[in-house]
Each structure stands twice: as structure tokens, then as C-alpha cells.
mmCIF file of C-alpha atoms in Angstrom:
data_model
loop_
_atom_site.group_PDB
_atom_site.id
_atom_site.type_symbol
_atom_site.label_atom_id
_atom_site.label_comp_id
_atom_site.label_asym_id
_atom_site.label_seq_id
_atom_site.Cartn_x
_atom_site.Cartn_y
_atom_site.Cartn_z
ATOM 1 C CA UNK A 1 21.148 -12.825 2.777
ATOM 2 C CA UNK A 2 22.284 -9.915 0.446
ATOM 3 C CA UNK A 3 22.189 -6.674 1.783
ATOM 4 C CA UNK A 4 22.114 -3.969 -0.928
ATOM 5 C CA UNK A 5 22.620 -0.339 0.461
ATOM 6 C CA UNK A 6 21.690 2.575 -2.295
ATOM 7 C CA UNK A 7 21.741 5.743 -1.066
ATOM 8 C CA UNK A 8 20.105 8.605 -2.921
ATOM 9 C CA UNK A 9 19.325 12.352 -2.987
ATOM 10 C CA UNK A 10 16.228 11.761 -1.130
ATOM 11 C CA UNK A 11 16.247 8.119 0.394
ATOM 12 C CA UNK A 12 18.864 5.417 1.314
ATOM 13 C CA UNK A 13 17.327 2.315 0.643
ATOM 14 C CA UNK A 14 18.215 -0.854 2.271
ATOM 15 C CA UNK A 15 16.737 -4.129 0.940
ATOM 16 C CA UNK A 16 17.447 -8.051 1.427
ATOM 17 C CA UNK A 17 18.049 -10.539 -0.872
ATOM 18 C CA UNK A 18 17.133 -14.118 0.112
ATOM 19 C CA UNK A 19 19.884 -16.257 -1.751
ATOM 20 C CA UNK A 20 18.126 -19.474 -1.254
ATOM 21 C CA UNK A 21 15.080 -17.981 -2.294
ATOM 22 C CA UNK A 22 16.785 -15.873 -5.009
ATOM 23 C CA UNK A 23 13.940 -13.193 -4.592
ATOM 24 C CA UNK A 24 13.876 -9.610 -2.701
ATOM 25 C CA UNK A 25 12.275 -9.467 0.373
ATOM 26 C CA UNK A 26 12.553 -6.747 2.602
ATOM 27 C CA UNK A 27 13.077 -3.347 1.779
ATOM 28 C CA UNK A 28 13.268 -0.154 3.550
ATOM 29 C CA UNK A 29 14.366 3.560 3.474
ATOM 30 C CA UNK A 30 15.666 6.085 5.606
ATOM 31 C CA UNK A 31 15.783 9.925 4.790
ATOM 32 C CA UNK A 32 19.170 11.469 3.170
ATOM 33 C CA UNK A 33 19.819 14.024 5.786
ATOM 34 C CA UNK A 34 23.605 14.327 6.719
ATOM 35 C CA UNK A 35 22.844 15.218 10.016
ATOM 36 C CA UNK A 36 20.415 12.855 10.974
ATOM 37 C CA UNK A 37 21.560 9.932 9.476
ATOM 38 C CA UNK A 38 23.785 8.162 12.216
ATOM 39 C CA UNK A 39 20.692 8.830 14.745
ATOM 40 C CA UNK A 40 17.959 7.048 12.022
ATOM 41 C CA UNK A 41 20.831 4.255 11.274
ATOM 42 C CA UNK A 42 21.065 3.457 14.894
ATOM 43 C CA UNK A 43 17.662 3.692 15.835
ATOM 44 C CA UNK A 44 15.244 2.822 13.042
ATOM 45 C CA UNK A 45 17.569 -0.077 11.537
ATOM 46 C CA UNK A 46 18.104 -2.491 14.408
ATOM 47 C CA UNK A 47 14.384 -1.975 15.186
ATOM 48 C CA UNK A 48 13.288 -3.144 11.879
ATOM 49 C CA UNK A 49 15.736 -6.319 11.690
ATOM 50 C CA UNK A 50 14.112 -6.968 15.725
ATOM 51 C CA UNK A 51 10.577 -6.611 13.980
ATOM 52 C CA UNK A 52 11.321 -8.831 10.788
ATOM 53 C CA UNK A 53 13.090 -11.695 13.030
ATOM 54 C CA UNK A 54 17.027 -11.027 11.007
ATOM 55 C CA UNK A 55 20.192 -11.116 12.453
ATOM 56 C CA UNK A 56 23.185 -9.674 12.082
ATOM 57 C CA UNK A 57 24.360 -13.156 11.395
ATOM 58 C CA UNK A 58 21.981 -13.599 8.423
ATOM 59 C CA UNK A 59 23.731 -10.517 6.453
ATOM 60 C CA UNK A 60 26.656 -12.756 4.352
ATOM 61 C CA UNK A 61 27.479 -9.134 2.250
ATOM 62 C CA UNK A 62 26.774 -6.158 1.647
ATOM 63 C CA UNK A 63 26.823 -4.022 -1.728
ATOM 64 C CA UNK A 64 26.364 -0.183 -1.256
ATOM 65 C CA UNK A 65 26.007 2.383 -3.908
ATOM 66 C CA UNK A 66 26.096 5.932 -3.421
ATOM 67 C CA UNK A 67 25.453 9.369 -5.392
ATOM 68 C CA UNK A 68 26.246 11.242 -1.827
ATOM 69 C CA UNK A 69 29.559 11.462 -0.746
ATOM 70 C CA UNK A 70 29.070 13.110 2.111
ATOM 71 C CA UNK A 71 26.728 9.887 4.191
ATOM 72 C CA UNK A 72 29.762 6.878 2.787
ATOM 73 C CA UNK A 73 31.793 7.181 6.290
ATOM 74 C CA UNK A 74 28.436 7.300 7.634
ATOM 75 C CA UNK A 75 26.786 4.345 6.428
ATOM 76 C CA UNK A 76 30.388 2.084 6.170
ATOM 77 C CA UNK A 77 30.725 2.774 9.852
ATOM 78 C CA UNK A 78 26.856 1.799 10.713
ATOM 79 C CA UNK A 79 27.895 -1.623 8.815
ATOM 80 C CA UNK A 80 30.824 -2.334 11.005
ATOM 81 C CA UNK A 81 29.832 -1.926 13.900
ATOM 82 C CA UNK A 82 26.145 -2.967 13.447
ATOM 83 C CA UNK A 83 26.638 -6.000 11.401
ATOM 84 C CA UNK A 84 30.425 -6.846 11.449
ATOM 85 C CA UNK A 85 30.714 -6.220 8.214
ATOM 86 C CA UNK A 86 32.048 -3.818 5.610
ATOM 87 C CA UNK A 87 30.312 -3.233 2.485
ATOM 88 C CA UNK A 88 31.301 -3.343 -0.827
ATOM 89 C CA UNK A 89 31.238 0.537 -1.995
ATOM 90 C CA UNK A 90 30.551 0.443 -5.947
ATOM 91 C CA UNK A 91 33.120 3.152 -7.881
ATOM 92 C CA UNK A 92 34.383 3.323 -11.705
ATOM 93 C CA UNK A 93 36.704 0.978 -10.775
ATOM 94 C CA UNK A 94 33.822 -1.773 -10.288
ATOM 95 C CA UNK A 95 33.262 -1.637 -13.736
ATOM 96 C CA UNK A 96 36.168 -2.983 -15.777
ATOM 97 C CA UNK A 97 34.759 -6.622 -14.473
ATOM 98 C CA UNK A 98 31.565 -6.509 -16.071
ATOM 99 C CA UNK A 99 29.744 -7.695 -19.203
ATOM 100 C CA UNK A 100 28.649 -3.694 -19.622
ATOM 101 C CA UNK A 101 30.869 -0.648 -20.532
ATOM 102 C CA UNK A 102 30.831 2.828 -20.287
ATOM 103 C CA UNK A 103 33.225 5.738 -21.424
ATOM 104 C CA UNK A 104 33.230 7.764 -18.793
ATOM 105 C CA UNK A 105 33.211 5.777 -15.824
ATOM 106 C CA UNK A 106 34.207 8.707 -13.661
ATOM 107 C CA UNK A 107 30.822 10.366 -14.259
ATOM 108 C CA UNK A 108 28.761 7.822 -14.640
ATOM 109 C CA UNK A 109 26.364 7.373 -11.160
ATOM 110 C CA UNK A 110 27.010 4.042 -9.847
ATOM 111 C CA UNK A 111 23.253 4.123 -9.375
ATOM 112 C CA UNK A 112 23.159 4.462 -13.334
ATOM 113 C CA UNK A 113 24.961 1.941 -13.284
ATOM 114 C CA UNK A 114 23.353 -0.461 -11.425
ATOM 115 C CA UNK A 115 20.809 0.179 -13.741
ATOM 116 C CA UNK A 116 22.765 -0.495 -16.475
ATOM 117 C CA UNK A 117 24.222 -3.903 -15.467
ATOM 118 C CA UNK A 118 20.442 -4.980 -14.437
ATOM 119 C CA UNK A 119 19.160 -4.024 -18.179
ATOM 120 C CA UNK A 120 21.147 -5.269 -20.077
ATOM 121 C CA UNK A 121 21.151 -8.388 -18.683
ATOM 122 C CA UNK A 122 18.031 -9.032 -18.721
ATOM 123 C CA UNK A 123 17.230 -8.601 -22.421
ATOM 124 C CA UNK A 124 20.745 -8.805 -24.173
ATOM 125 C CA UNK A 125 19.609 -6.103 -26.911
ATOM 126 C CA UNK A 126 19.584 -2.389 -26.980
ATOM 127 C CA UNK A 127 17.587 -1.000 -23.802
ATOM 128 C CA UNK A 128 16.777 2.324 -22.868
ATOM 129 C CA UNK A 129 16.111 2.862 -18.820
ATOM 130 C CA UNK A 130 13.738 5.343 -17.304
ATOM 131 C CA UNK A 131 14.384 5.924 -13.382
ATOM 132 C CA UNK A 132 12.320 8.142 -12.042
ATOM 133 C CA UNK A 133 13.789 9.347 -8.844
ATOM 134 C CA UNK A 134 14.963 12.743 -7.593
ATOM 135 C CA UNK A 135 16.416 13.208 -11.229
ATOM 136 C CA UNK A 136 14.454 11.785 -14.196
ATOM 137 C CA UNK A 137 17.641 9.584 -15.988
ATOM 138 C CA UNK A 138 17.044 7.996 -19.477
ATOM 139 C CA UNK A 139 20.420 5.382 -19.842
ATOM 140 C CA UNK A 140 20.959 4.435 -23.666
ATOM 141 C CA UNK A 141 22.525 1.158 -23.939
ATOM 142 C CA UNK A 142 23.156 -0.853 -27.251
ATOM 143 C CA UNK A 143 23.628 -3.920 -28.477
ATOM 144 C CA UNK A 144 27.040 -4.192 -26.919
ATOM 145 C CA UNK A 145 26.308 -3.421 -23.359
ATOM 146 C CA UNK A 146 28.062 -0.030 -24.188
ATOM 147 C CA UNK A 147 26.526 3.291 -22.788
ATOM 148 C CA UNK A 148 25.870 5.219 -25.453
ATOM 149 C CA UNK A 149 24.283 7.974 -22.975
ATOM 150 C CA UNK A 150 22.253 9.339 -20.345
ATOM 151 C CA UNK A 151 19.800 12.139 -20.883
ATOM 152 C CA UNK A 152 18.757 14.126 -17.369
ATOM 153 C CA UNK A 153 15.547 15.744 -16.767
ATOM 154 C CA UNK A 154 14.282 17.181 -13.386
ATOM 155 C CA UNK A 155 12.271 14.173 -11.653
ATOM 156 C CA UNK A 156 8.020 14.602 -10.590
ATOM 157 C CA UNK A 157 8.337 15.254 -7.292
ATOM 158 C CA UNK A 158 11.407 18.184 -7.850
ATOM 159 C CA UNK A 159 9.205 20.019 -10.523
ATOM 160 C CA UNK A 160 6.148 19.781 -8.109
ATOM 161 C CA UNK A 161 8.594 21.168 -5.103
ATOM 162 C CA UNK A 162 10.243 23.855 -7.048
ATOM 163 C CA UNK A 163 6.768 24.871 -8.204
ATOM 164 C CA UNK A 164 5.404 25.045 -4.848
ATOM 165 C CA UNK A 165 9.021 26.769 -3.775
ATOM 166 C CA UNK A 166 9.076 29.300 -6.120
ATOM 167 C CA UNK A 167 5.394 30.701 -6.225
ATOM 168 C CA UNK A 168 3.624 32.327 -3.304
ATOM 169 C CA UNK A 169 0.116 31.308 -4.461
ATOM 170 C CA UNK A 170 0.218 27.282 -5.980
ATOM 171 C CA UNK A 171 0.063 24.494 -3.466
ATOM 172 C CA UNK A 172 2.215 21.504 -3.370
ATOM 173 C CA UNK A 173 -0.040 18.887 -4.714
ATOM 174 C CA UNK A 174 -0.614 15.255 -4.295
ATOM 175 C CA UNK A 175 1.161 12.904 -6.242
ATOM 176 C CA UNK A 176 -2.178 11.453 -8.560
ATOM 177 C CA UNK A 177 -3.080 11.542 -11.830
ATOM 178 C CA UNK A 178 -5.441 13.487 -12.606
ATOM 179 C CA UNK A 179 -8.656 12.419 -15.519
ATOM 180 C CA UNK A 180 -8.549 14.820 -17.584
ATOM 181 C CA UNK A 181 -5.445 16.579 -18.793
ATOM 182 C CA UNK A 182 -7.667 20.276 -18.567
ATOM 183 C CA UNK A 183 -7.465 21.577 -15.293
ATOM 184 C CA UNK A 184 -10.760 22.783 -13.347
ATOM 185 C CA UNK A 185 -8.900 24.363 -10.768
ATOM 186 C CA UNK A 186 -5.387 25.023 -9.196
ATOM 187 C CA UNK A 187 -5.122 21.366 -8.084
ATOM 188 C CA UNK A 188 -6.234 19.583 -10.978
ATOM 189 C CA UNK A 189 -4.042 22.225 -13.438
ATOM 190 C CA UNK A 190 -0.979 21.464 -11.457
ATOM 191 C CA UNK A 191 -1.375 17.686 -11.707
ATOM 192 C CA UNK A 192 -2.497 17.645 -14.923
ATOM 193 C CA UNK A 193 0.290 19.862 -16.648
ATOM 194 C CA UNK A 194 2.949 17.749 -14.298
ATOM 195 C CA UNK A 195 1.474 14.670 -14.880
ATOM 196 C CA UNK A 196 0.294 14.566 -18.773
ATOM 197 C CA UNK A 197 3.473 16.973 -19.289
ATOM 198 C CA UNK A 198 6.117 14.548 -18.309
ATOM 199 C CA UNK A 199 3.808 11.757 -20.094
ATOM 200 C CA UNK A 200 4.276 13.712 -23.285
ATOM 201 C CA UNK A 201 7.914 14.456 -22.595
ATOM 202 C CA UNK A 202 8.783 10.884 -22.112
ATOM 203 C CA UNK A 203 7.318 9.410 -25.091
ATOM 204 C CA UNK A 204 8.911 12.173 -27.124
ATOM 205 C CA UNK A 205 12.141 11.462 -25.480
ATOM 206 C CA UNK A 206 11.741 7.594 -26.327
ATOM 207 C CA UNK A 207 11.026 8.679 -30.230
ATOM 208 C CA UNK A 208 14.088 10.982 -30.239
ATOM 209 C CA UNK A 209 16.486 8.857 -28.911
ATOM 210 C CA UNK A 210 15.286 5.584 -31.250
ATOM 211 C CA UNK A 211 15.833 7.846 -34.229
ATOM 212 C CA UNK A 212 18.990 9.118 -33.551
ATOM 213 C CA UNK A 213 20.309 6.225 -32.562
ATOM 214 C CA UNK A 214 18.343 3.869 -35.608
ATOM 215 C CA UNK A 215 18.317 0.947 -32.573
ATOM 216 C CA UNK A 216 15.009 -1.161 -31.674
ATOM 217 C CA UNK A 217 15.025 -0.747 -27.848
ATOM 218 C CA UNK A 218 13.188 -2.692 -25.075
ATOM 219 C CA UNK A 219 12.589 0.436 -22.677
ATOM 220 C CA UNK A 220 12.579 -0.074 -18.724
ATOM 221 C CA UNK A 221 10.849 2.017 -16.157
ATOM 222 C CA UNK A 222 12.487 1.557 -12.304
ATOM 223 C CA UNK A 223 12.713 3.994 -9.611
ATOM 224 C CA UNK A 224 10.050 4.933 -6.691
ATOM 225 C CA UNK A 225 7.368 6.697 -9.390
ATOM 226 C CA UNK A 226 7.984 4.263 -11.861
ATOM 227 C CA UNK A 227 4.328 2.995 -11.304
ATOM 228 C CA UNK A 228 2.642 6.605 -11.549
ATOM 229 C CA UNK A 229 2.565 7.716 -14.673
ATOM 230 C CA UNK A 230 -0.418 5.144 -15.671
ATOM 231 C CA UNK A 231 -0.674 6.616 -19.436
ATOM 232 C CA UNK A 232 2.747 5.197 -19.949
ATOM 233 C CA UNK A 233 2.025 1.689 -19.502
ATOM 234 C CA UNK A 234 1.982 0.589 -22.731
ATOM 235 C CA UNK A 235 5.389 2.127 -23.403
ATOM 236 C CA UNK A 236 7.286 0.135 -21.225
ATOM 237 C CA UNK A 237 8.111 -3.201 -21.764
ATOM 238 C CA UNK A 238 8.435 -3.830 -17.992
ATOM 239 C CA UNK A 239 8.340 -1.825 -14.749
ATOM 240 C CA UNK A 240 10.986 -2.824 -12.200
ATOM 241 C CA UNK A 241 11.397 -1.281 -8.731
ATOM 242 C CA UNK A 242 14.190 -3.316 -8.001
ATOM 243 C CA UNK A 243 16.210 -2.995 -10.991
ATOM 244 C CA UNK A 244 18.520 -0.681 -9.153
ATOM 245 C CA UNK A 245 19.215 -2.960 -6.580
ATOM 246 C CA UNK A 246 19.693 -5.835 -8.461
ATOM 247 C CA UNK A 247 22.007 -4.586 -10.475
ATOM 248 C CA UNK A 248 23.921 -3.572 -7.168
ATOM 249 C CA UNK A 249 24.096 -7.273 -6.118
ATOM 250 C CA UNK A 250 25.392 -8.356 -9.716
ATOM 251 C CA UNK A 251 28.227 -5.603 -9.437
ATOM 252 C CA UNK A 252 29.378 -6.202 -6.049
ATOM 253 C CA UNK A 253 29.354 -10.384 -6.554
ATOM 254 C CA UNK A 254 31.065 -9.477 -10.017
ATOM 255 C CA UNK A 255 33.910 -7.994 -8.101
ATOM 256 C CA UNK A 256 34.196 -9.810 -4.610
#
């Protein structure tokens, strides 16, 4: 099995690729907290291999991609001792080997990335990709496989904390949209001007970009809320949760 290792703001997500089976299988995630990451690693992750019946034995590589620093000793460590192995840490200079380019690979998120080499390998045209995660990311890719940007837009669940953070009288709400997009009362005006807002936004985000860039793209929708924003499901041309990790496995066999 593949093990892909991407750690986020939020979450590091560990999931397993069955190569015979050539399909994702088990996935789980641990909290990004710097200082209780080594505890959760050493607890929580042998537990769930126990639980599922794998091995350390059944882990032939592991791809990690990371937008924190701070956790890479962290989880590299965890892998050596835990599973005898170390992982293959995605960085700009993964990228000269692939099929996809990008002209500033020093700032582009491997997680972006990831994305990218996914994409554009699935449809071999001009795609645009919406990830919804802690950061709402649109990735602009044409014809080429060449970046031509990434647009950045505070993700769901940050405008819903920082709205709860930064008021002494709204309530952090849950994470449902709501019927109508006129709110009857606190709860139903916060979901419905999140909700319907970033609806709105993303469409007109789609339009802008197509125009300016005078490309037909196939758009994809990956990340944890991908599946939320039901009003958008006609605008994407597929919904992917594992996009991100697929592209890690592509990257790290593309360069090991």
C-alpha cells in the first residue's frame, strides 16, 4: 500500500492506497496542533492500523505533503520509527519531473500542487480547481499544464470562526445549508449569508476567471466541504475528495 501523508492548517490526513486494487481505502485525520502531535501520532495511529488489520509491513511508501513547517521533523520521525520508513517530502524541487508547470515553484503549496498534477491529468484541457479547506484556493491551469494562477479567499469554516471570534453576540453555527437565503433569525441569517454568499462568490469567481483568461474550463471541487455547498452542483464537473491525495501519490512515484 501507498501511504499519502498531507498535512494541513487544520488536519493531517493520512490515507491508503491499495495498489492492487488501485482505489483509496482508508483515510484518517489527526488535528494540526504542534504540541500535540507526537502524542496523537503515537497513540491514535498504531491504534487505527491494529483496528483496520495493516501492518507496518503493508506500507511499501510513503508521499507526504506539507503547508506546516513546523510538524515535518514531527511526522518524518513518526514514519521511521513507526513504519521503517521515510517519506517522500514533496518541495519545488518535485516539480521539474512532471507533465505540469508552474512559475513560481517556491510559492506554490505543494498541496496546490497536488491538486494541480491530479487535474490536469485527468481531463488534459484547461481546469480550474476549487479546494475548499482552511483557505478557499481557485488553481487556473491551461491547456499546457501551466499554472496560470491561484486566487485565495478565506475558507467556510474560517469566515464562520472569525465571525463568531470577533462579535460578542452571533453564535458559531452549524455547518448546513440553510432553505431559504432570508434569514428568520440569527442562525438561519448566519448560514444563509455564509452559505448563499460564498455560492454567489464562487460562481462569480468561475465567470471572471473564464473571461479573462478566454479558456473553456472543466472546474473541480476537492477539499473536506467540497460536498456542502449543494447549490453548486451543477457547476462542477466533478467533486473529488481525494484529488489532493492522489495527486500526492503521482508526484512522489514521479520522482522516486
Amino acid at each position: 500500500m501507498f501511504l499519502a501523508i498531507d498535512a494541513g492548517n487544520s488536519n493531517v490526513v493520512f490515507a491508503l492506497y491499495d495498489r492492487r486494487e488501485n482505489r483509496w481505502k482508508n483515510q484518517f485525520r489527526l488535528e494540526t496542533n504542534f504540541e500535540t502531535l507526537g502524542i496523537q501520532l503515537s497513540k491514535k495511529v498504531p491504534l487505527y492500523f491494529l483496528e483496520h488489520g495493516i501492518g507496518p509491513q503493508d506500507i511499501s511508501q510513503i508521499g507526504y505533503s506539507s503547508v506546516v513547517p513546523e510538524i515535518n521533523k514531527i511526522i518524518t520521525d513518526f514514519c521511521v520509527n513507526f513504519l521503517g520508513k521515510k517519506p517522500y517530502l514533496i518541495s519545488a524541487k518535485s516539480y521539474s519531473k512532471l507533465p505540469v508547470k508552474t512559475s513560481r515553484p517556491q510559492e506554490m503549496g505543494t498541496d496546490l500542487m497536488c491538486n494541480v498534477m491530479a487535474g490536469f491529468k485527468r481531463f488534459q484541457r484547461p481546469v480550474i480547481i476549487v479546494d475548499f479547506g482552511t483557505a478557499l484556493t481557485f488553481t487556473v491551469i491551461n491547456e499546457n499544464g501551466e499554472v496560470l494562477g491561484v486566487n485565495i479567499v478565506p475558507g467556510i469554516k474560517t469566515a464562520i470562526k472569525s465571525l463568531f471570534s470577533n462579535t460578542s453576540k452571533l453564535p458559531e453555527v452549524a455547518l448546513k445549508v440553510p432553505e431559504s437565503a432570508i434569514g428568520k433569525n440569527t442562525i438561519h441569517a448566519i448560514q444563509a449569508g455564509i452559505f448563499y454568499g460564498y455560492s454567489s462568490l464562487i460562481k462569480g469567481m468561475l465567470e471572471t476567471i473564464s473571461q479573462e483568461a478566454k479558456l473553456e474550463f472543466k472546474v473541480i471541487a476537492t477539499g473536506g466541504l467540497s460536498a456542502v455547498l449543494t447549490p453548486l452542483e451543477k457547476i462542477f464537473d466533478e467533486v473529488d475528495r481525494n484529488l489532493t491525495l492522489e495527486g500526492l501519490r503521482l508526484i512522489t512515484e514521479a520522482n522516486t
